[in-house]
Amino acid sequence: MTSTQQRAVLQRQIWQIANDVRGSVDGWDFKQYVLGTLFYRFISENFTSYIEGGDESIDYANLPDDVITPEIKDDAIKTKGYFIYPSQLFVNIVNNCDKNSDLNTDLKDIFMSLENSANGYDSEDDIKGLFTDFDTTSNRLGNTVAEKNSRLCSVLKGVNRLKHEDYDDREIDLFGDAYEFLISNYAANAGKSGGEFFTPQSVSKLLSKLAMHSQDTINKIYDPAAGSGSLLLQAKKQFKNHIVEDGFFGQEINHTTYNLARMNMFLHNINYDKFNIALGNTLTNPYFMDDKPFDAIVSNPPYSVKWIGSDDPTLINDDRYAPAGVLAPKSKADFAFVLHCLNYLSPKGKAAIVCFPGIFHRAGTEQKIRKYLIDGNYIESIISLAPNLFFGTPIAVNILVLAKNKKDTKTQFIDASGLFKKEINNNILTDNENVNSLGHIQQILGMFESKEEIEYLTTNVDMQLISEKDYNLSVSSYVKAKDTNKKIDIAKLNLEIQETVLNIDRLRNEINKITLKIGNIDNNTALIEKLLQDEEVIWEKLGDIAEYEQPTKYLVTSTNYNDKFKTPVLTAGKTFILGYTDEIDGIYKASENPVIIFDDFTTANKWVDFDFKAKSSAMKMITSKNASKVSLKYVYYWLNTLPSDLTEGDHKRQWIRNFSNKSIPIPDIDIQIKIVEILDKFMELTDKLSKELKKELDIRNKQYSHYGSSLFPKKDIKV
């Protein structure tokens, strides 16, 4: 499967688990149960593989617990960092969860036992509290033990259905994609910003490639605002081109995401001795002072978050902040994270940091910090990204790349705001898709590496010019935006206006003639008299002249067919759609007497070029019982003078109840055709008039734009 297909399958499976417990567990809380269960299953299977060691004669899941010797347990904990007895394995718990009346407390005891197994070992801090947020006894799962057990069992069985082997080719990040899916679906409803907890994988990939750029070996990689660990894990995926020698380090202030980050490390086969995730406030209580410097730093810190700043007078003497001479504002800690990263960065390393764009142009202490960074020649590149790349915020963020080993005194500015692919909810950065087409990530990396000047995209600016601009580091201040406005030929535009107005007047006159013809009894005596004389007009029940059917094959309409057969199509807001019949080569062509089709009754009532393909199960239709006697187009127009009584549901029953017994006047077929011709012409002209009016409005807007811009001076005036 492709990554897109794998991701779709995974999301459907997770959503099914959600449906099984919906109505009891809040979506935001629910993610803890799914991700915790994913982790429980993974470490169970990973531990089993370690114990069995590829020996098919060993079946650890079916061994009795009492065969485990203290030596086996001790050796396993030293290697894996934890211990799980056979009876505690995920596979044994899920297989009996339906019958286990103590499921919730058993799970609680298993998780506690797993965490306690590391007590006194080097892995203790890495294992402790991993399952804190997986509260199996919470009333959020239900008011009774039976309800709790039922929902827990549903989650266990749902996660058991996920096939890890489907993802072994690493087309997607099973845990990361599960987390991203849950964040995107629930963060907004929980009043949370998804970007606060998770960096989308496309941005993570770009950051890790920037931070590891031109380095074959890296001592350690570090994230001071680790979140769920997604940024650190992107480094692991770059192992083909880079080697991380001493592991992965991160600090996270949020307890829930701190647990998720540690789980994430295990889930990606990073052993406890190869990662170190700390819980705490990076800005005021930093960890890993003894482990710095780091060759690669990646970070997506919270945007403009409050911090203690100048309220703590000791911070100005902190080695991280002292060189700049000022502290980041108390209401905006962005540059505090930047200075922290710079302090932790090795002489040969790079730091790639996602930043709120406002920090690059605001005055005050932020300007002084920018001056320090530029004068010290620490900024290699500033990259503006497209908007709406992160969950929960449409902000177009920047990436700041720090380096201590620059070869010149220029700062690179890249405008990558136009590089993105539109998805349903968010934009994304594409990776290499084929040999002939570079993905967005590769295009940005190519510009970053070459330092080539490309008009409208990238430029390199000497620190002297930046100084002259008061250390404004906004990309738009240095990279000229491409003028996408089309040049307007005002003389040609005025001629179009004249022609359009003439067409509108002509169409109005033709429509007036039709309306006069309909309203003028003297000009239409024969037609009107026949309709008014009851004895010459037969009134029949709709069910006697037409019948409801369920189509058995595809029905297709398209713009091409409409043009060819001149068959009008009405969307479903008024209940009915003119369709096609008389099958030829698997395609239904327009007939002289088309069927009437029920659709979903949701779209607006207007005439359109209708491009539609649907399975027959989604369609319902009416066909004529006597085409020589009754024109269904006549019936169609008559039905659309009535209130729409149909709703979604059993359409056949509604047809019988609401329509089949309605009486409709049936004049001679010639008169029906005459009425249809008049209404067809009216609708055709009205549609044309609507298009001409829109055209006139569009041209008027262009005129306004031209005249408006020409009335103002173009010279920039500095205030």
mmCIF file of N, CA and C in Angstrom, residues 12-67:
data_model
loop_
_atom_site.group_PDB
_atom_site.id
_atom_site.type_symbol
_atom_site.label_atom_id
_atom_site.label_comp_id
_atom_site.label_asym_id
_atom_site.label_seq_id
_atom_site.Cartn_x
_atom_site.Cartn_y
_atom_site.Cartn_z
ATOM 1 N N ARG A 12 -9.417 4.872 9.457
ATOM 2 C CA ARG A 12 -10.724 4.191 9.539
ATOM 3 C C ARG A 12 -10.766 3.265 10.748
ATOM 4 N N GLN A 13 -9.673 2.554 10.982
ATOM 5 C CA GLN A 13 -9.644 1.621 12.107
ATOM 6 C C GLN A 13 -9.724 2.360 13.447
ATOM 7 N N ILE A 14 -8.991 3.458 13.549
ATOM 8 C CA ILE A 14 -9.020 4.234 14.798
ATOM 9 C C ILE A 14 -10.398 4.844 15.003
ATOM 10 N N TRP A 15 -10.995 5.340 13.913
ATOM 11 C CA TRP A 15 -12.325 5.942 14.030
ATOM 12 C C TRP A 15 -13.357 4.911 14.468
ATOM 13 N N GLN A 16 -13.179 3.648 14.045
ATOM 14 C CA GLN A 16 -14.095 2.597 14.468
ATOM 15 C C GLN A 16 -13.955 2.348 15.968
ATOM 16 N N ILE A 17 -12.722 2.391 16.465
ATOM 17 C CA ILE A 17 -12.522 2.253 17.912
ATOM 18 C C ILE A 17 -13.225 3.399 18.640
ATOM 19 N N ALA A 18 -13.119 4.593 18.070
ATOM 20 C CA ALA A 18 -13.774 5.757 18.678
ATOM 21 C C ALA A 18 -15.282 5.558 18.739
ATOM 22 N N ASN A 19 -15.837 5.016 17.665
ATOM 23 C CA ASN A 19 -17.289 4.794 17.635
ATOM 24 C C ASN A 19 -17.723 3.803 18.711
ATOM 25 N N ASP A 20 -16.853 2.856 19.012
ATOM 26 C CA ASP A 20 -17.203 1.837 20.005
ATOM 27 C C ASP A 20 -17.336 2.410 21.410
ATOM 28 N N VAL A 21 -16.649 3.507 21.688
ATOM 29 C CA VAL A 21 -16.715 4.072 23.040
ATOM 30 C C VAL A 21 -17.305 5.469 23.046
ATOM 31 N N ARG A 22 -17.783 5.924 21.876
ATOM 32 C CA ARG A 22 -18.317 7.277 21.778
ATOM 33 C C ARG A 22 -19.507 7.458 22.728
ATOM 34 N N GLY A 23 -19.629 8.668 23.233
ATOM 35 C CA GLY A 23 -20.756 8.991 24.105
ATOM 36 C C GLY A 23 -20.407 8.885 25.571
ATOM 37 N N SER A 24 -19.273 8.243 25.846
ATOM 38 C CA SER A 24 -18.863 8.124 27.239
ATOM 39 C C SER A 24 -17.566 8.875 27.493
ATOM 40 N N VAL A 25 -16.575 8.616 26.656
ATOM 41 C CA VAL A 25 -15.257 9.225 26.848
ATOM 42 C C VAL A 25 -15.107 10.418 25.916
ATOM 43 N N ASP A 26 -14.778 11.568 26.486
ATOM 44 C CA ASP A 26 -14.531 12.761 25.689
ATOM 45 C C ASP A 26 -13.426 12.490 24.690
ATOM 46 N N GLY A 27 -13.558 13.061 23.492
ATOM 47 C CA GLY A 27 -12.596 12.790 22.430
ATOM 48 C C GLY A 27 -11.170 13.056 22.829
ATOM 49 N N TRP A 28 -10.963 14.167 23.532
ATOM 50 C CA TRP A 28 -9.599 14.516 23.913
ATOM 51 C C TRP A 28 -9.046 13.496 24.906
ATOM 52 N N ASP A 29 -9.874 13.025 25.827
ATOM 53 C CA ASP A 29 -9.433 12.006 26.777
ATOM 54 C C ASP A 29 -9.301 10.647 26.097
ATOM 55 N N PHE A 30 -10.154 10.409 25.106
ATOM 56 C CA PHE A 30 -10.166 9.120 24.429
ATOM 57 C C PHE A 30 -8.812 8.806 23.808
ATOM 58 N N LYS A 31 -8.128 9.845 23.299
ATOM 59 C CA LYS A 31 -6.851 9.601 22.633
ATOM 60 C C LYS A 31 -5.851 8.935 23.578
ATOM 61 N N GLN A 32 -5.957 9.243 24.883
ATOM 62 C CA GLN A 32 -5.029 8.634 25.837
ATOM 63 C C GLN A 32 -5.228 7.122 25.900
ATOM 64 N N TYR A 33 -6.475 6.686 25.786
ATOM 65 C CA TYR A 33 -6.753 5.255 25.866
ATOM 66 C C TYR A 33 -6.274 4.530 24.612
ATOM 67 N N VAL A 34 -6.485 5.140 23.449
ATOM 68 C CA VAL A 34 -6.029 4.504 22.209
ATOM 69 C C VAL A 34 -4.506 4.450 22.161
ATOM 70 N N LEU A 35 -3.854 5.596 22.430
ATOM 71 C CA LEU A 35 -2.405 5.637 22.344
ATOM 72 C C LEU A 35 -1.766 4.792 23.444
ATOM 73 N N GLY A 36 -2.361 4.799 24.645
ATOM 74 C CA GLY A 36 -1.850 3.961 25.727
ATOM 75 C C GLY A 36 -1.973 2.482 25.395
ATOM 76 N N THR A 37 -3.082 2.108 24.766
ATOM 77 C CA THR A 37 -3.278 0.706 24.381
ATOM 78 C C THR A 37 -2.338 0.318 23.245
ATOM 79 N N LEU A 38 -2.138 1.232 22.297
ATOM 80 C CA LEU A 38 -1.151 0.991 21.241
ATOM 81 C C LEU A 38 0.222 0.710 21.852
ATOM 82 N N PHE A 39 0.579 1.516 22.829
ATOM 83 C CA PHE A 39 1.877 1.353 23.478
ATOM 84 C C PHE A 39 1.942 0.023 24.234
ATOM 85 N N TYR A 40 0.889 -0.295 24.951
ATOM 86 C CA TYR A 40 0.835 -1.547 25.703
ATOM 87 C C TYR A 40 1.009 -2.744 24.767
ATOM 88 N N ARG A 41 0.312 -2.701 23.640
ATOM 89 C CA ARG A 41 0.445 -3.810 22.687
ATOM 90 C C ARG A 41 1.868 -3.879 22.133
ATOM 91 N N PHE A 42 2.419 -2.723 21.775
ATOM 92 C CA PHE A 42 3.738 -2.714 21.142
ATOM 93 C C PHE A 42 4.809 -3.270 22.080
ATOM 94 N N ILE A 43 4.863 -2.768 23.321
ATOM 95 C CA ILE A 43 5.934 -3.226 24.204
ATOM 96 C C ILE A 43 5.736 -4.696 24.587
ATOM 97 N N SER A 44 4.482 -5.171 24.597
ATOM 98 C CA SER A 44 4.231 -6.600 24.846
ATOM 99 C C SER A 44 4.847 -7.436 23.734
ATOM 100 N N GLU A 45 4.586 -7.029 22.506
ATOM 101 C CA GLU A 45 5.101 -7.786 21.366
ATOM 102 C C GLU A 45 6.616 -7.635 21.239
ATOM 103 N N ASN A 46 7.114 -6.438 21.524
ATOM 104 C CA ASN A 46 8.546 -6.201 21.449
ATOM 105 C C ASN A 46 9.291 -7.017 22.505
ATOM 106 N N PHE A 47 8.727 -7.073 23.699
ATOM 107 C CA PHE A 47 9.342 -7.845 24.783
ATOM 108 C C PHE A 47 9.304 -9.337 24.474
ATOM 109 N N THR A 48 8.193 -9.784 23.899
ATOM 110 C CA THR A 48 8.071 -11.193 23.512
ATOM 111 C C THR A 48 9.136 -11.570 22.490
ATOM 112 N N SER A 49 9.336 -10.708 21.511
ATOM 113 C CA SER A 49 10.357 -10.972 20.483
ATOM 114 C C SER A 49 11.744 -11.059 21.105
ATOM 115 N N TYR A 50 11.995 -10.188 22.078
ATOM 116 C CA TYR A 50 13.303 -10.208 22.750
ATOM 117 C C TYR A 50 13.502 -11.527 23.501
ATOM 118 N N ILE A 51 12.489 -11.961 24.269
ATOM 119 C CA ILE A 51 12.609 -13.185 25.060
ATOM 120 C C ILE A 51 12.768 -14.398 24.150
ATOM 121 N N GLU A 52 11.972 -14.473 23.091
ATOM 122 C CA GLU A 52 12.013 -15.640 22.209
ATOM 123 C C GLU A 52 13.274 -15.660 21.355
ATOM 124 N N GLY A 53 13.798 -14.479 21.017
ATOM 125 C CA GLY A 53 15.059 -14.398 20.287
ATOM 126 C C GLY A 53 15.070 -15.140 18.972
ATOM 127 N N GLY A 54 13.912 -15.241 18.337
ATOM 128 C CA GLY A 54 13.847 -15.921 17.048
ATOM 129 C C GLY A 54 13.744 -17.431 17.146
ATOM 130 N N ASP A 55 13.712 -17.976 18.363
ATOM 131 C CA ASP A 55 13.605 -19.426 18.573
ATOM 132 C C ASP A 55 12.137 -19.829 18.503
ATOM 133 N N GLU A 56 11.754 -20.521 17.451
ATOM 134 C CA GLU A 56 10.343 -20.886 17.241
ATOM 135 C C GLU A 56 9.846 -21.890 18.273
ATOM 136 N N SER A 57 10.753 -22.533 18.984
ATOM 137 C CA SER A 57 10.319 -23.509 19.992
ATOM 138 C C SER A 57 9.837 -22.833 21.275
ATOM 139 N N ILE A 58 10.111 -21.534 21.384
ATOM 140 C CA ILE A 58 9.685 -20.792 22.583
ATOM 141 C C ILE A 58 8.416 -20.017 22.272
ATOM 142 N N ASP A 59 7.411 -20.214 23.093
ATOM 143 C CA ASP A 59 6.154 -19.467 22.966
ATOM 144 C C ASP A 59 5.923 -18.748 24.287
ATOM 145 N N TYR A 60 6.468 -17.554 24.385
ATOM 146 C CA TYR A 60 6.488 -16.849 25.671
ATOM 147 C C TYR A 60 5.086 -16.579 26.196
ATOM 148 N N ALA A 61 4.151 -16.263 25.308
ATOM 149 C CA ALA A 61 2.800 -15.903 25.746
ATOM 150 C C ALA A 61 2.112 -17.057 26.471
ATOM 151 N N ASN A 62 2.520 -18.301 26.200
ATOM 152 C CA ASN A 62 1.868 -19.458 26.814
ATOM 153 C C ASN A 62 2.687 -20.087 27.939
ATOM 154 N N LEU A 63 3.770 -19.420 28.325
ATOM 155 C CA LEU A 63 4.550 -19.926 29.460
ATOM 156 C C LEU A 63 3.889 -19.523 30.774
ATOM 157 N N PRO A 64 3.986 -20.363 31.805
ATOM 158 C CA PRO A 64 3.495 -19.946 33.137
ATOM 159 C C PRO A 64 4.441 -18.921 33.737
ATOM 160 N N ASP A 65 3.884 -18.007 34.515
ATOM 161 C CA ASP A 65 4.700 -16.950 35.111
ATOM 162 C C ASP A 65 5.787 -17.494 36.026
ATOM 163 N N ASP A 66 5.515 -18.640 36.684
ATOM 164 C CA ASP A 66 6.458 -19.108 37.705
ATOM 165 C C ASP A 66 7.725 -19.721 37.134
ATOM 166 N N VAL A 67 7.817 -19.834 35.796
ATOM 167 C CA VAL A 67 9.061 -20.356 35.217
ATOM 168 C C VAL A 67 10.097 -19.242 35.066
#
